[in-house]
């Protein structure tokens, strides 16, 4: 944990509220949503304050007229920086990382055109190769049971096969580099965290455990203090009750 995160963690609630007003960030979402957690992780890596605003997904609040005025696609999270309103979690994380580049964890590798291109390439790989099967597996094995729905094991089998192909590529890459984009933790690794965290609580965890380099990488990124805070409702949502 860096010094900024330590100071932020120890701030009393009234000082947090003052910091929120100073920065003016608002996060509309659900602290258990994978996309919301992706944004929370970056905020905690940077030691930034924000106002969490719960969107009740189970009651369809994300399809309400008031929320659609923030994001016409009806998806969480929405990030507000005064007059700027952003949706799409990966766009939000990049915005925060750029704006606060000198602060907290350095999540972008901007040393050269080459390093930036490699970083961008791996972010695209996460979004288009890893996320589709990982998100479907999370939906089938984690989300559906919460809604009383039955897991489709045929879908699980198909997407585990697709995920294995991706993880085989990762295993080879991680033999050459400590993290996916380079030898330091970046947005690339962070973007993987929400689905990985949920899948570690399902039978799919074996796909990560069975690959030594992937296993080591997963252990390292999931043990980051900022990520633990993002997953902890008390710390990430400031003791606000999750409204069902």
PDB file of C-alpha atoms in Angstrom:
ATOM      1  CA  UNK A   1       0.000   0.000   0.000  1.00  0.00           C
ATOM      2  CA  UNK A   2       1.478   3.409  -0.930  1.00  0.00           C
ATOM      3  CA  UNK A   3       1.424   6.407   1.402  1.00  0.00           C
ATOM      4  CA  UNK A   4      -1.531   8.053  -0.354  1.00  0.00           C
ATOM      5  CA  UNK A   5      -3.692   4.969   0.120  1.00  0.00           C
ATOM      6  CA  UNK A   6      -2.677   4.705   3.771  1.00  0.00           C
ATOM      7  CA  UNK A   7      -3.616   8.335   4.426  1.00  0.00           C
ATOM      8  CA  UNK A   8      -6.913   7.958   2.563  1.00  0.00           C
ATOM      9  CA  UNK A   9      -7.783   4.767   4.442  1.00  0.00           C
ATOM     10  CA  UNK A  10      -7.253   6.524   7.773  1.00  0.00           C
ATOM     11  CA  UNK A  11      -9.292   9.621   6.934  1.00  0.00           C
ATOM     12  CA  UNK A  12     -12.387  10.052   9.105  1.00  0.00           C
ATOM     13  CA  UNK A  13     -15.696  10.247   7.247  1.00  0.00           C
ATOM     14  CA  UNK A  14     -15.988  14.054   7.488  1.00  0.00           C
ATOM     15  CA  UNK A  15     -12.569  14.498   5.897  1.00  0.00           C
ATOM     16  CA  UNK A  16     -13.468  12.023   3.162  1.00  0.00           C
ATOM     17  CA  UNK A  17     -16.612  14.038   2.441  1.00  0.00           C
ATOM     18  CA  UNK A  18     -14.553  17.236   2.245  1.00  0.00           C
ATOM     19  CA  UNK A  19     -12.145  15.543  -0.174  1.00  0.00           C
ATOM     20  CA  UNK A  20     -15.068  14.332  -2.296  1.00  0.00           C
ATOM     21  CA  UNK A  21     -16.420  17.883  -2.557  1.00  0.00           C
ATOM     22  CA  UNK A  22     -12.967  19.139  -3.499  1.00  0.00           C
ATOM     23  CA  UNK A  23     -12.464  16.619  -6.306  1.00  0.00           C
ATOM     24  CA  UNK A  24     -16.125  16.291  -7.238  1.00  0.00           C
ATOM     25  CA  UNK A  25     -16.090  12.703  -8.490  1.00  0.00           C
ATOM     26  CA  UNK A  26     -19.275  10.641  -8.437  1.00  0.00           C
ATOM     27  CA  UNK A  27     -19.607   6.949  -9.253  1.00  0.00           C
ATOM     28  CA  UNK A  28     -23.085   5.675 -10.120  1.00  0.00           C
ATOM     29  CA  UNK A  29     -23.092   1.899  -9.883  1.00  0.00           C
ATOM     30  CA  UNK A  30     -23.262  -1.194  -7.746  1.00  0.00           C
ATOM     31  CA  UNK A  31     -20.249  -2.180  -5.615  1.00  0.00           C
ATOM     32  CA  UNK A  32     -20.757  -5.845  -6.597  1.00  0.00           C
ATOM     33  CA  UNK A  33     -20.843  -5.103 -10.331  1.00  0.00           C
ATOM     34  CA  UNK A  34     -17.701  -6.181 -12.191  1.00  0.00           C
ATOM     35  CA  UNK A  35     -17.628  -2.991 -14.243  1.00  0.00           C
ATOM     36  CA  UNK A  36     -18.148  -0.794 -11.192  1.00  0.00           C
ATOM     37  CA  UNK A  37     -15.370  -2.586  -9.324  1.00  0.00           C
ATOM     38  CA  UNK A  38     -13.018  -1.959 -12.233  1.00  0.00           C
ATOM     39  CA  UNK A  39     -13.469   1.789 -11.718  1.00  0.00           C
ATOM     40  CA  UNK A  40     -13.262   1.540  -7.925  1.00  0.00           C
ATOM     41  CA  UNK A  41      -9.950  -0.297  -8.223  1.00  0.00           C
ATOM     42  CA  UNK A  42      -8.384   2.576 -10.181  1.00  0.00           C
ATOM     43  CA  UNK A  43      -9.698   5.160  -7.740  1.00  0.00           C
ATOM     44  CA  UNK A  44      -8.165   3.242  -4.847  1.00  0.00           C
ATOM     45  CA  UNK A  45      -4.871   2.697  -6.699  1.00  0.00           C
ATOM     46  CA  UNK A  46      -4.725   6.486  -7.098  1.00  0.00           C
ATOM     47  CA  UNK A  47      -5.889   7.209  -3.556  1.00  0.00           C
ATOM     48  CA  UNK A  48      -8.806   9.318  -4.808  1.00  0.00           C
ATOM     49  CA  UNK A  49     -12.051  10.187  -3.058  1.00  0.00           C
ATOM     50  CA  UNK A  50     -15.440   9.882  -4.720  1.00  0.00           C
ATOM     51  CA  UNK A  51     -19.135   9.881  -3.922  1.00  0.00           C
ATOM     52  CA  UNK A  52     -20.712   6.443  -4.438  1.00  0.00           C
ATOM     53  CA  UNK A  53     -24.296   6.504  -5.708  1.00  0.00           C
ATOM     54  CA  UNK A  54     -26.039   3.133  -5.659  1.00  0.00           C
ATOM     55  CA  UNK A  55     -27.993   2.076  -8.748  1.00  0.00           C
ATOM     56  CA  UNK A  56     -30.418  -0.728  -7.850  1.00  0.00           C
ATOM     57  CA  UNK A  57     -29.920  -3.174 -10.703  1.00  0.00           C
ATOM     58  CA  UNK A  58     -32.293  -5.808  -9.334  1.00  0.00           C
ATOM     59  CA  UNK A  59     -35.219  -3.368  -9.451  1.00  0.00           C
ATOM     60  CA  UNK A  60     -34.294  -2.052 -12.897  1.00  0.00           C
ATOM     61  CA  UNK A  61     -33.206   1.403 -11.745  1.00  0.00           C
ATOM     62  CA  UNK A  62     -30.574   1.403 -14.502  1.00  0.00           C
ATOM     63  CA  UNK A  63     -33.460   1.534 -16.998  1.00  0.00           C
ATOM     64  CA  UNK A  64     -35.162   4.463 -15.294  1.00  0.00           C
ATOM     65  CA  UNK A  65     -35.538   7.790 -17.066  1.00  0.00           C
ATOM     66  CA  UNK A  66     -33.230   9.520 -14.593  1.00  0.00           C
ATOM     67  CA  UNK A  67     -30.414   7.006 -15.086  1.00  0.00           C
ATOM     68  CA  UNK A  68     -30.873   6.852 -18.862  1.00  0.00           C
ATOM     69  CA  UNK A  69     -30.257  10.592 -18.895  1.00  0.00           C
ATOM     70  CA  UNK A  70     -26.736   9.735 -17.625  1.00  0.00           C
ATOM     71  CA  UNK A  71     -26.201   6.701 -19.836  1.00  0.00           C
ATOM     72  CA  UNK A  72     -28.764   6.019 -22.588  1.00  0.00           C
ATOM     73  CA  UNK A  73     -27.513   2.415 -22.812  1.00  0.00           C
ATOM     74  CA  UNK A  74     -28.631   1.766 -19.224  1.00  0.00           C
ATOM     75  CA  UNK A  75     -25.381   0.271 -17.975  1.00  0.00           C
ATOM     76  CA  UNK A  76     -23.309   0.893 -14.863  1.00  0.00           C
ATOM     77  CA  UNK A  77     -21.064   2.508 -13.958  1.00  0.00           C
ATOM     78  CA  UNK A  78     -21.382   6.168 -14.837  1.00  0.00           C
ATOM     79  CA  UNK A  79     -18.565   8.437 -13.712  1.00  0.00           C
ATOM     80  CA  UNK A  80     -19.060  12.153 -13.167  1.00  0.00           C
ATOM     81  CA  UNK A  81     -16.268  14.692 -12.990  1.00  0.00           C
ATOM     82  CA  UNK A  82     -18.294  17.879 -12.642  1.00  0.00           C
ATOM     83  CA  UNK A  83     -19.492  18.588 -16.222  1.00  0.00           C
ATOM     84  CA  UNK A  84     -17.952  15.430 -17.669  1.00  0.00           C
ATOM     85  CA  UNK A  85     -20.078  12.274 -17.663  1.00  0.00           C
ATOM     86  CA  UNK A  86     -18.447   9.031 -18.746  1.00  0.00           C
ATOM     87  CA  UNK A  87     -19.737   5.494 -19.192  1.00  0.00           C
ATOM     88  CA  UNK A  88     -17.842   2.301 -20.159  1.00  0.00           C
ATOM     89  CA  UNK A  89     -15.596   1.207 -17.316  1.00  0.00           C
ATOM     90  CA  UNK A  90     -12.408   0.908 -19.374  1.00  0.00           C
ATOM     91  CA  UNK A  91     -12.806   4.429 -20.753  1.00  0.00           C
ATOM     92  CA  UNK A  92     -13.314   5.676 -17.197  1.00  0.00           C
ATOM     93  CA  UNK A  93     -10.227   3.905 -15.880  1.00  0.00           C
ATOM     94  CA  UNK A  94      -8.099   5.373 -18.660  1.00  0.00           C
ATOM     95  CA  UNK A  95      -9.455   8.854 -17.992  1.00  0.00           C
ATOM     96  CA  UNK A  96      -8.614   8.634 -14.286  1.00  0.00           C
ATOM     97  CA  UNK A  97      -5.183   7.147 -14.984  1.00  0.00           C
ATOM     98  CA  UNK A  98      -4.327   9.932 -17.450  1.00  0.00           C
ATOM     99  CA  UNK A  99      -5.674  12.791 -15.327  1.00  0.00           C
ATOM    100  CA  UNK A 100      -3.864  11.537 -12.215  1.00  0.00           C
ATOM    101  CA  UNK A 101      -0.806  10.079 -13.909  1.00  0.00           C
ATOM    102  CA  UNK A 102       1.693  11.498 -11.356  1.00  0.00           C
ATOM    103  CA  UNK A 103      -0.347  10.271  -8.387  1.00  0.00           C
ATOM    104  CA  UNK A 104      -0.412   6.863  -6.721  1.00  0.00           C
ATOM    105  CA  UNK A 105       0.267   3.734  -8.756  1.00  0.00           C
ATOM    106  CA  UNK A 106       1.565   4.357 -12.262  1.00  0.00           C
ATOM    107  CA  UNK A 107      -1.019   2.483 -14.332  1.00  0.00           C
ATOM    108  CA  UNK A 108       0.072   3.671 -17.780  1.00  0.00           C
ATOM    109  CA  UNK A 109       3.360   2.916 -19.514  1.00  0.00           C
ATOM    110  CA  UNK A 110       3.981   6.102 -21.506  1.00  0.00           C
ATOM    111  CA  UNK A 111       7.758   5.904 -21.809  1.00  0.00           C
ATOM    112  CA  UNK A 112       7.597   5.647 -25.594  1.00  0.00           C
ATOM    113  CA  UNK A 113       5.264   5.091 -28.530  1.00  0.00           C
ATOM    114  CA  UNK A 114       6.230   1.413 -28.375  1.00  0.00           C
ATOM    115  CA  UNK A 115       5.339   0.924 -24.710  1.00  0.00           C
ATOM    116  CA  UNK A 116       2.058   2.776 -25.157  1.00  0.00           C
ATOM    117  CA  UNK A 117       1.198   0.661 -28.194  1.00  0.00           C
ATOM    118  CA  UNK A 118       1.916  -2.564 -26.279  1.00  0.00           C
ATOM    119  CA  UNK A 119      -0.207  -1.364 -23.370  1.00  0.00           C
ATOM    120  CA  UNK A 120      -3.081  -0.501 -25.703  1.00  0.00           C
ATOM    121  CA  UNK A 121      -2.788  -3.842 -27.506  1.00  0.00           C
ATOM    122  CA  UNK A 122      -3.066  -5.802 -24.254  1.00  0.00           C
ATOM    123  CA  UNK A 123      -6.025  -3.714 -23.102  1.00  0.00           C
ATOM    124  CA  UNK A 124      -7.739  -4.657 -26.360  1.00  0.00           C
ATOM    125  CA  UNK A 125      -6.856  -8.319 -25.819  1.00  0.00           C
ATOM    126  CA  UNK A 126      -8.456  -8.220 -22.366  1.00  0.00           C
ATOM    127  CA  UNK A 127     -11.608  -6.561 -23.720  1.00  0.00           C
ATOM    128  CA  UNK A 128     -12.058  -8.712 -26.818  1.00  0.00           C
ATOM    129  CA  UNK A 129     -10.424 -12.062 -26.009  1.00  0.00           C
ATOM    130  CA  UNK A 130     -10.514 -12.536 -22.226  1.00  0.00           C
ATOM    131  CA  UNK A 131     -13.643 -10.660 -21.189  1.00  0.00           C
ATOM    132  CA  UNK A 132     -16.255 -12.346 -23.434  1.00  0.00           C
ATOM    133  CA  UNK A 133     -15.767 -15.901 -22.091  1.00  0.00           C
ATOM    134  CA  UNK A 134     -14.878 -14.700 -18.577  1.00  0.00           C
ATOM    135  CA  UNK A 135     -18.008 -12.533 -18.340  1.00  0.00           C
ATOM    136  CA  UNK A 136     -20.231 -15.363 -19.579  1.00  0.00           C
ATOM    137  CA  UNK A 137     -18.702 -17.715 -17.016  1.00  0.00           C
ATOM    138  CA  UNK A 138     -19.250 -15.165 -14.253  1.00  0.00           C
ATOM    139  CA  UNK A 139     -22.853 -14.703 -15.361  1.00  0.00           C
ATOM    140  CA  UNK A 140     -23.594 -18.424 -15.469  1.00  0.00           C
ATOM    141  CA  UNK A 141     -21.836 -19.452 -12.258  1.00  0.00           C
ATOM    142  CA  UNK A 142     -22.106 -16.386 -10.016  1.00  0.00           C
ATOM    143  CA  UNK A 143     -24.830 -13.985 -11.118  1.00  0.00           C
ATOM    144  CA  UNK A 144     -27.560 -16.366 -12.265  1.00  0.00           C
ATOM    145  CA  UNK A 145     -27.614 -18.319  -8.979  1.00  0.00           C
ATOM    146  CA  UNK A 146     -28.083 -15.026  -7.121  1.00  0.00           C
ATOM    147  CA  UNK A 147     -31.261 -14.465  -9.125  1.00  0.00           C
ATOM    148  CA  UNK A 148     -32.454 -18.022  -8.573  1.00  0.00           C
ATOM    149  CA  UNK A 149     -31.665 -19.007 -12.155  1.00  0.00           C
ATOM    150  CA  UNK A 150     -30.135 -22.308 -13.222  1.00  0.00           C
ATOM    151  CA  UNK A 151     -26.587 -22.448 -14.538  1.00  0.00           C
ATOM    152  CA  UNK A 152     -26.328 -23.643 -18.137  1.00  0.00           C
ATOM    153  CA  UNK A 153     -23.465 -26.107 -17.972  1.00  0.00           C
ATOM    154  CA  UNK A 154     -23.246 -26.360 -21.761  1.00  0.00           C
ATOM    155  CA  UNK A 155     -22.510 -22.638 -21.921  1.00  0.00           C
ATOM    156  CA  UNK A 156     -19.977 -23.047 -19.107  1.00  0.00           C
ATOM    157  CA  UNK A 157     -18.177 -25.836 -20.951  1.00  0.00           C
ATOM    158  CA  UNK A 158     -18.036 -23.865 -24.211  1.00  0.00           C
ATOM    159  CA  UNK A 159     -16.702 -20.734 -22.565  1.00  0.00           C
ATOM    160  CA  UNK A 160     -14.180 -22.564 -20.419  1.00  0.00           C
ATOM    161  CA  UNK A 161     -12.734 -23.961 -23.649  1.00  0.00           C
ATOM    162  CA  UNK A 162     -12.512 -20.432 -25.065  1.00  0.00           C
ATOM    163  CA  UNK A 163     -10.978 -19.092 -21.875  1.00  0.00           C
ATOM    164  CA  UNK A 164      -8.375 -21.866 -21.848  1.00  0.00           C
ATOM    165  CA  UNK A 165      -7.140 -20.729 -25.258  1.00  0.00           C
ATOM    166  CA  UNK A 166      -6.669 -17.210 -23.935  1.00  0.00           C
ATOM    167  CA  UNK A 167      -4.929 -18.369 -20.772  1.00  0.00           C
ATOM    168  CA  UNK A 168      -2.533 -20.489 -22.819  1.00  0.00           C
ATOM    169  CA  UNK A 169      -1.426 -17.299 -24.569  1.00  0.00           C
ATOM    170  CA  UNK A 170      -1.139 -15.565 -21.193  1.00  0.00           C
ATOM    171  CA  UNK A 171       0.987 -18.398 -19.788  1.00  0.00           C
ATOM    172  CA  UNK A 172       3.486 -17.953 -22.610  1.00  0.00           C
ATOM    173  CA  UNK A 173       3.490 -14.165 -22.268  1.00  0.00           C
ATOM    174  CA  UNK A 174       4.030 -14.324 -18.509  1.00  0.00           C
ATOM    175  CA  UNK A 175       7.146 -16.413 -19.022  1.00  0.00           C
ATOM    176  CA  UNK A 176       8.634 -13.296 -20.615  1.00  0.00           C
ATOM    177  CA  UNK A 177       7.122 -10.568 -18.457  1.00  0.00           C
ATOM    178  CA  UNK A 178       6.058 -10.239 -14.823  1.00  0.00           C
ATOM    179  CA  UNK A 179       2.758  -8.655 -15.887  1.00  0.00           C
ATOM    180  CA  UNK A 180       0.945  -8.732 -19.212  1.00  0.00           C
ATOM    181  CA  UNK A 181       1.944  -5.408 -20.769  1.00  0.00           C
ATOM    182  CA  UNK A 182       5.332  -4.983 -19.105  1.00  0.00           C
ATOM    183  CA  UNK A 183       7.174  -5.733 -15.870  1.00  0.00           C
ATOM    184  CA  UNK A 184       4.993  -3.402 -13.795  1.00  0.00           C
ATOM    185  CA  UNK A 185       1.307  -3.499 -12.854  1.00  0.00           C
ATOM    186  CA  UNK A 186      -0.824  -1.483 -15.291  1.00  0.00           C
ATOM    187  CA  UNK A 187      -4.422  -0.980 -16.349  1.00  0.00           C
ATOM    188  CA  UNK A 188      -4.096  -4.136 -18.426  1.00  0.00           C
ATOM    189  CA  UNK A 189      -3.790  -6.311 -15.330  1.00  0.00           C
ATOM    190  CA  UNK A 190      -6.308  -4.269 -13.370  1.00  0.00           C
ATOM    191  CA  UNK A 191      -8.977  -4.664 -16.054  1.00  0.00           C
ATOM    192  CA  UNK A 192      -8.857  -8.452 -15.576  1.00  0.00           C
ATOM    193  CA  UNK A 193      -9.479  -8.348 -11.840  1.00  0.00           C
ATOM    194  CA  UNK A 194     -13.297  -8.222 -11.503  1.00  0.00           C
ATOM    195  CA  UNK A 195     -14.035 -11.390 -13.467  1.00  0.00           C
ATOM    196  CA  UNK A 196     -11.010 -13.243 -12.121  1.00  0.00           C
ATOM    197  CA  UNK A 197     -12.083 -12.523  -8.552  1.00  0.00           C
ATOM    198  CA  UNK A 198     -15.540 -13.996  -9.079  1.00  0.00           C
ATOM    199  CA  UNK A 199     -14.262 -16.968 -11.069  1.00  0.00           C
ATOM    200  CA  UNK A 200     -11.864 -17.924  -8.283  1.00  0.00           C
ATOM    201  CA  UNK A 201     -14.975 -18.850  -6.306  1.00  0.00           C
ATOM    202  CA  UNK A 202     -16.180 -21.252  -9.016  1.00  0.00           C
ATOM    203  CA  UNK A 203     -14.899 -24.514 -10.537  1.00  0.00           C
ATOM    204  CA  UNK A 204     -13.364 -22.397 -13.326  1.00  0.00           C
ATOM    205  CA  UNK A 205     -10.593 -21.417 -10.900  1.00  0.00           C
ATOM    206  CA  UNK A 206      -8.751 -24.581 -11.960  1.00  0.00           C
ATOM    207  CA  UNK A 207      -7.997 -22.942 -15.318  1.00  0.00           C
ATOM    208  CA  UNK A 208      -5.945 -20.312 -13.494  1.00  0.00           C
ATOM    209  CA  UNK A 209      -4.431 -22.699 -10.949  1.00  0.00           C
ATOM    210  CA  UNK A 210      -3.271 -25.221 -13.563  1.00  0.00           C
ATOM    211  CA  UNK A 211      -0.997 -22.718 -15.304  1.00  0.00           C
ATOM    212  CA  UNK A 212       1.988 -21.831 -13.071  1.00  0.00           C
ATOM    213  CA  UNK A 213       2.739 -18.388 -14.499  1.00  0.00           C
ATOM    214  CA  UNK A 214      -0.914 -17.426 -14.708  1.00  0.00           C
ATOM    215  CA  UNK A 215      -1.428 -18.698 -11.173  1.00  0.00           C
ATOM    216  CA  UNK A 216       1.430 -16.559  -9.868  1.00  0.00           C
ATOM    217  CA  UNK A 217       0.142 -13.500 -11.765  1.00  0.00           C
ATOM    218  CA  UNK A 218      -3.393 -13.975 -10.444  1.00  0.00           C
ATOM    219  CA  UNK A 219      -2.134 -14.320  -6.872  1.00  0.00           C
ATOM    220  CA  UNK A 220      -0.107 -11.131  -7.194  1.00  0.00           C
ATOM    221  CA  UNK A 221      -2.765  -8.898  -8.730  1.00  0.00           C
ATOM    222  CA  UNK A 222      -5.627 -10.114  -6.502  1.00  0.00           C
ATOM    223  CA  UNK A 223      -3.557  -9.471  -3.385  1.00  0.00           C
ATOM    224  CA  UNK A 224      -3.133  -5.758  -4.092  1.00  0.00           C
ATOM    225  CA  UNK A 225      -4.435  -3.581  -1.268  1.00  0.00           C
ATOM    226  CA  UNK A 226      -6.367  -1.301  -3.621  1.00  0.00           C
ATOM    227  CA  UNK A 227      -8.184  -4.291  -5.081  1.00  0.00           C
ATOM    228  CA  UNK A 228      -9.062  -5.616  -1.635  1.00  0.00           C
ATOM    229  CA  UNK A 229     -10.535  -2.219  -0.847  1.00  0.00           C
ATOM    230  CA  UNK A 230     -12.520  -2.188  -4.094  1.00  0.00           C
ATOM    231  CA  UNK A 231     -14.042  -5.561  -3.164  1.00  0.00           C
ATOM    232  CA  UNK A 232     -14.870  -4.481   0.379  1.00  0.00           C
ATOM    233  CA  UNK A 233     -18.252  -2.746   0.465  1.00  0.00           C
ATOM    234  CA  UNK A 234     -17.394  -0.935   3.683  1.00  0.00           C
ATOM    235  CA  UNK A 235     -14.264   0.554   2.157  1.00  0.00           C
ATOM    236  CA  UNK A 236     -15.406   1.003  -1.432  1.00  0.00           C
ATOM    237  CA  UNK A 237     -18.923   2.221  -0.769  1.00  0.00           C
ATOM    238  CA  UNK A 238     -18.184   4.122   2.481  1.00  0.00           C
ATOM    239  CA  UNK A 239     -20.558   2.208   4.704  1.00  0.00           C
ATOM    240  CA  UNK A 240     -23.577   3.085   2.574  1.00  0.00           C
ATOM    241  CA  UNK A 241     -26.243   0.408   2.673  1.00  0.00           C
ATOM    242  CA  UNK A 242     -26.703  -1.456  -0.580  1.00  0.00           C
ATOM    243  CA  UNK A 243     -30.350  -0.919  -1.441  1.00  0.00           C
ATOM    244  CA  UNK A 244     -32.010  -4.035  -2.819  1.00  0.00           C
TER     245      UNK A 244
END
